[in-house]
PDB file of C-alpha atoms in Angstrom:
ATOM      1  CA  MET A 546      73.838 154.161 109.813  1.00 45.00           C
ATOM      2  CA  LEU A 547      70.350 154.236 111.322  1.00 59.00           C
ATOM      3  CA  GLU A 548      67.819 153.066 108.768  1.00 73.00           C
ATOM      4  CA  ASN A 549      70.266 153.171 105.879  1.00 79.00           C
ATOM      5  CA  PRO A 550      68.317 151.392 103.116  1.00 80.00           C
ATOM      6  CA  LYS A 551      71.439 150.167 101.326  1.00 84.00           C
ATOM      7  CA  ILE A 552      72.848 148.484 104.418  1.00 81.00           C
ATOM      8  CA  ILE A 553      69.492 146.984 105.369  1.00 79.00           C
ATOM      9  CA  ALA A 554      69.015 145.616 101.824  1.00 82.00           C
ATOM     10  CA  LYS A 555      72.515 144.114 101.904  1.00 84.00           C
ATOM     11  CA  LEU A 556      71.844 142.437 105.253  1.00 81.00           C
ATOM     12  CA  LYS A 557      68.540 141.038 103.964  1.00 82.00           C
ATOM     13  CA  GLU A 558      70.309 139.542 100.932  1.00 86.00           C
ATOM     14  CA  GLU A 559      72.831 137.844 103.193  1.00 87.00           C
ATOM     15  CA  GLY A 560      70.055 136.556 105.447  1.00 83.00           C
ATOM     16  CA  LYS A 561      71.347 138.432 108.477  1.00 78.00           C
ATOM     17  CA  PRO A 562      69.139 140.421 110.856  1.00 72.00           C
ATOM     18  CA  SER A 563      69.363 144.185 110.683  1.00 70.00           C
ATOM     19  CA  VAL A 564      69.880 144.396 114.439  1.00 77.00           C
ATOM     20  CA  VAL A 565      72.056 142.458 116.848  1.00 77.00           C
ATOM     21  CA  VAL A 566      69.975 140.389 119.249  1.00 75.00           C
ATOM     22  CA  PRO A 567      71.649 139.240 122.495  1.00 76.00           C
ATOM     23  CA  GLU A 568      71.697 135.503 123.202  1.00 74.00           C
ATOM     24  CA  GLU A 569      69.526 135.827 126.318  1.00 69.00           C
ATOM     25  CA  PHE A 570      66.659 136.993 124.107  1.00 70.00           C
ATOM     26  CA  LYS A 571      67.127 134.185 121.589  1.00 72.00           C
ATOM     27  CA  LYS A 572      66.955 131.372 124.125  1.00 70.00           C
ATOM     28  CA  LYS A 573      64.412 130.692 126.841  1.00 66.00           C
ATOM     29  CA  SER A 574      67.133 130.414 129.453  1.00 68.00           C
ATOM     30  CA  GLY A 575      67.209 134.179 130.073  1.00 69.00           C
ATOM     31  CA  THR A 576      66.771 135.802 133.469  1.00 78.00           C
ATOM     32  CA  ALA A 577      63.245 137.050 132.770  1.00 78.00           C
ATOM     33  CA  ASN A 578      62.027 133.578 131.833  1.00 78.00           C
ATOM     34  CA  LYS A 579      63.542 132.107 134.992  1.00 83.00           C
ATOM     35  CA  ILE A 580      61.702 134.679 137.089  1.00 84.00           C
ATOM     36  CA  LEU A 581      58.438 133.993 135.255  1.00 86.00           C
ATOM     37  CA  GLU A 582      58.821 130.247 135.797  1.00 88.00           C
ATOM     38  CA  LEU A 583      59.393 130.766 139.528  1.00 90.00           C
ATOM     39  CA  LYS A 584      56.325 132.997 139.802  1.00 92.00           C
ATOM     40  CA  GLU A 585      54.229 130.438 137.936  1.00 93.00           C
ATOM     41  CA  LYS A 586      55.348 127.659 140.283  1.00 93.00           C
ATOM     42  CA  GLU A 587      54.488 129.849 143.302  1.00 93.00           C
ATOM     43  CA  ARG A 588      51.001 130.481 141.899  1.00 92.00           C
ATOM     44  CA  GLU A 589      50.467 126.754 141.379  1.00 91.00           C
ATOM     45  CA  LYS A 590      51.487 126.069 144.987  1.00 90.00           C
ATOM     46  CA  GLU A 591      49.070 128.748 146.211  1.00 87.00           C
ATOM     47  CA  LYS A 592      46.242 127.212 144.177  1.00 84.00           C
ATOM     48  CA  GLU A 593      46.961 123.808 145.684  1.00 83.00           C
ATOM     49  CA  LYS A 594      46.896 125.338 149.178  1.00 78.00           C
ATOM     50  CA  GLU A 595      43.536 126.990 148.492  1.00 71.00           C
ATOM     51  CA  LYS A 596      42.077 123.674 147.340  1.00 72.00           C
ATOM     52  CA  ASP A 597      43.265 122.001 150.540  1.00 67.00           C
ATOM     53  CA  GLU A 598      41.932 124.775 152.808  1.00 66.00           C
ATOM     54  CA  GLY A 599      38.392 124.649 151.492  1.00 64.00           C
ATOM     55  CA  PRO A 600      36.310 127.583 150.313  1.00 62.00           C
ATOM     56  CA  SER A 601      37.927 130.960 150.216  1.00 69.00           C
ATOM     57  CA  ARG A 602      37.071 133.613 152.753  1.00 74.00           C
ATOM     58  CA  LYS A 603      35.245 135.667 150.176  1.00 75.00           C
ATOM     59  CA  ARG A 604      33.160 132.702 149.087  1.00 78.00           C
ATOM     60  CA  ALA A 605      32.354 131.798 152.685  1.00 80.00           C
ATOM     61  CA  ARG A 606      31.138 135.354 153.358  1.00 84.00           C
ATOM     62  CA  TRP A 607      28.995 135.219 150.219  1.00 84.00           C
ATOM     63  CA  TYR A 608      27.370 131.953 151.300  1.00 83.00           C
ATOM     64  CA  ALA A 609      26.697 133.409 154.752  1.00 85.00           C
ATOM     65  CA  PHE A 610      25.044 136.438 153.151  1.00 86.00           C
ATOM     66  CA  VAL A 611      22.897 134.376 150.802  1.00 85.00           C
ATOM     67  CA  PHE A 612      21.764 132.000 153.570  1.00 84.00           C
ATOM     68  CA  SER A 613      20.927 134.917 155.842  1.00 85.00           C
ATOM     69  CA  LEU A 614      18.704 136.357 153.113  1.00 83.00           C
ATOM     70  CA  ALA A 615      17.072 133.001 152.452  1.00 80.00           C
ATOM     71  CA  TYR A 616      16.245 132.277 156.088  1.00 81.00           C
ATOM     72  CA  ASN A 617      15.322 135.841 157.164  1.00 74.00           C
ATOM     73  CA  THR A 618      12.153 136.072 155.076  1.00 60.00           C
ATOM     74  CA  SER A 619       9.893 136.438 158.107  1.00 54.00           C
ATOM     75  CA  THR A 620       8.528 139.795 156.941  1.00 49.00           C
TER      76      THR A 620
END
Protein backbone atom coordinates (compact mmCIF):
# COMPACT_ATOMS: atom_id res chain seq x y z
CA MET A 1 0.00 0.00 0.00
CA LEU A 2 2.85 2.39 0.76
CA GLU A 3 3.92 4.17 -2.40
CA ASN A 4 1.90 1.92 -4.68
CA PRO A 5 2.12 3.77 -8.02
CA LYS A 6 -1.19 2.40 -9.30
CA ILE A 7 -3.14 3.61 -6.28
CA ILE A 8 -1.41 6.99 -6.27
CA ALA A 9 -2.13 7.45 -10.00
CA LYS A 10 -5.78 6.53 -9.44
CA LEU A 11 -6.09 9.04 -6.59
CA LYS A 12 -4.48 11.76 -8.72
CA GLU A 13 -6.99 11.11 -11.52
CA GLU A 14 -9.87 11.46 -9.08
CA GLY A 15 -8.37 14.65 -7.66
CA LYS A 16 -8.00 13.18 -4.18
CA PRO A 17 -4.89 13.56 -2.03
CA SER A 18 -2.72 10.51 -1.58
CA VAL A 19 -2.74 10.96 2.19
CA VAL A 20 -5.49 11.74 4.67
CA VAL A 21 -5.01 15.15 6.26
CA PRO A 22 -6.82 15.82 9.56
CA GLU A 23 -9.15 18.82 9.69
CA GLU A 24 -7.06 20.63 12.31
CA PHE A 25 -4.25 20.91 9.77
CA LYS A 26 -6.53 22.16 7.00
CA LYS A 27 -8.00 25.04 8.99
CA LYS A 28 -6.27 27.74 11.00
CA SER A 29 -8.39 26.97 14.04
CA GLY A 30 -6.05 24.19 15.22
CA THR A 31 -4.47 24.05 18.66
CA ALA A 32 -0.99 25.02 17.46
CA ASN A 33 -2.28 28.17 15.78
CA LYS A 34 -4.18 29.17 18.92
CA ILE A 35 -1.00 28.81 20.97
CA LEU A 36 0.99 30.83 18.42
CA GLU A 37 -1.62 33.60 18.46
CA LEU A 38 -1.50 33.78 22.26
CA LYS A 39 2.30 33.97 22.24
CA GLU A 40 2.20 36.72 19.62
CA LYS A 41 -0.25 38.75 21.70
CA GLU A 42 1.98 38.33 24.78
CA ARG A 43 5.00 39.58 22.81
CA GLU A 44 3.04 42.62 21.63
CA LYS A 45 2.06 43.42 25.23
CA GLU A 46 5.69 43.11 26.32
CA LYS A 47 6.79 45.47 23.55
CA GLU A 48 4.20 48.02 24.64
CA LYS A 49 5.44 47.74 28.24
CA GLU A 50 9.04 48.31 27.14
CA LYS A 51 8.02 51.44 25.23
CA ASP A 52 6.26 52.79 28.31
CA GLU A 53 9.18 52.02 30.65
CA GLY A 54 11.76 53.91 28.64
CA PRO A 55 15.14 52.61 27.52
CA SER A 56 15.99 49.04 28.27
CA ARG A 57 18.49 48.15 30.95
CA LYS A 58 21.02 47.03 28.40
CA ARG A 59 20.71 50.28 26.47
CA ALA A 60 21.01 52.33 29.65
CA ARG A 61 24.22 50.50 30.59
CA TRP A 62 25.60 51.11 27.10
CA TYR A 63 24.89 54.84 27.32
CA ALA A 64 26.55 54.98 30.75
CA PHE A 65 29.62 53.25 29.32
CA VAL A 66 29.85 55.53 26.30
CA PHE A 67 29.42 58.71 28.39
CA SER A 68 32.04 57.53 30.86
CA LEU A 69 34.50 57.09 27.98
CA ALA A 70 33.62 60.46 26.50
CA TYR A 71 34.04 62.40 29.74
CA ASN A 72 37.06 60.49 31.14
CA THR A 73 39.53 61.69 28.51
CA SER A 74 41.72 63.50 31.03
CA THR A 75 44.80 61.46 30.14
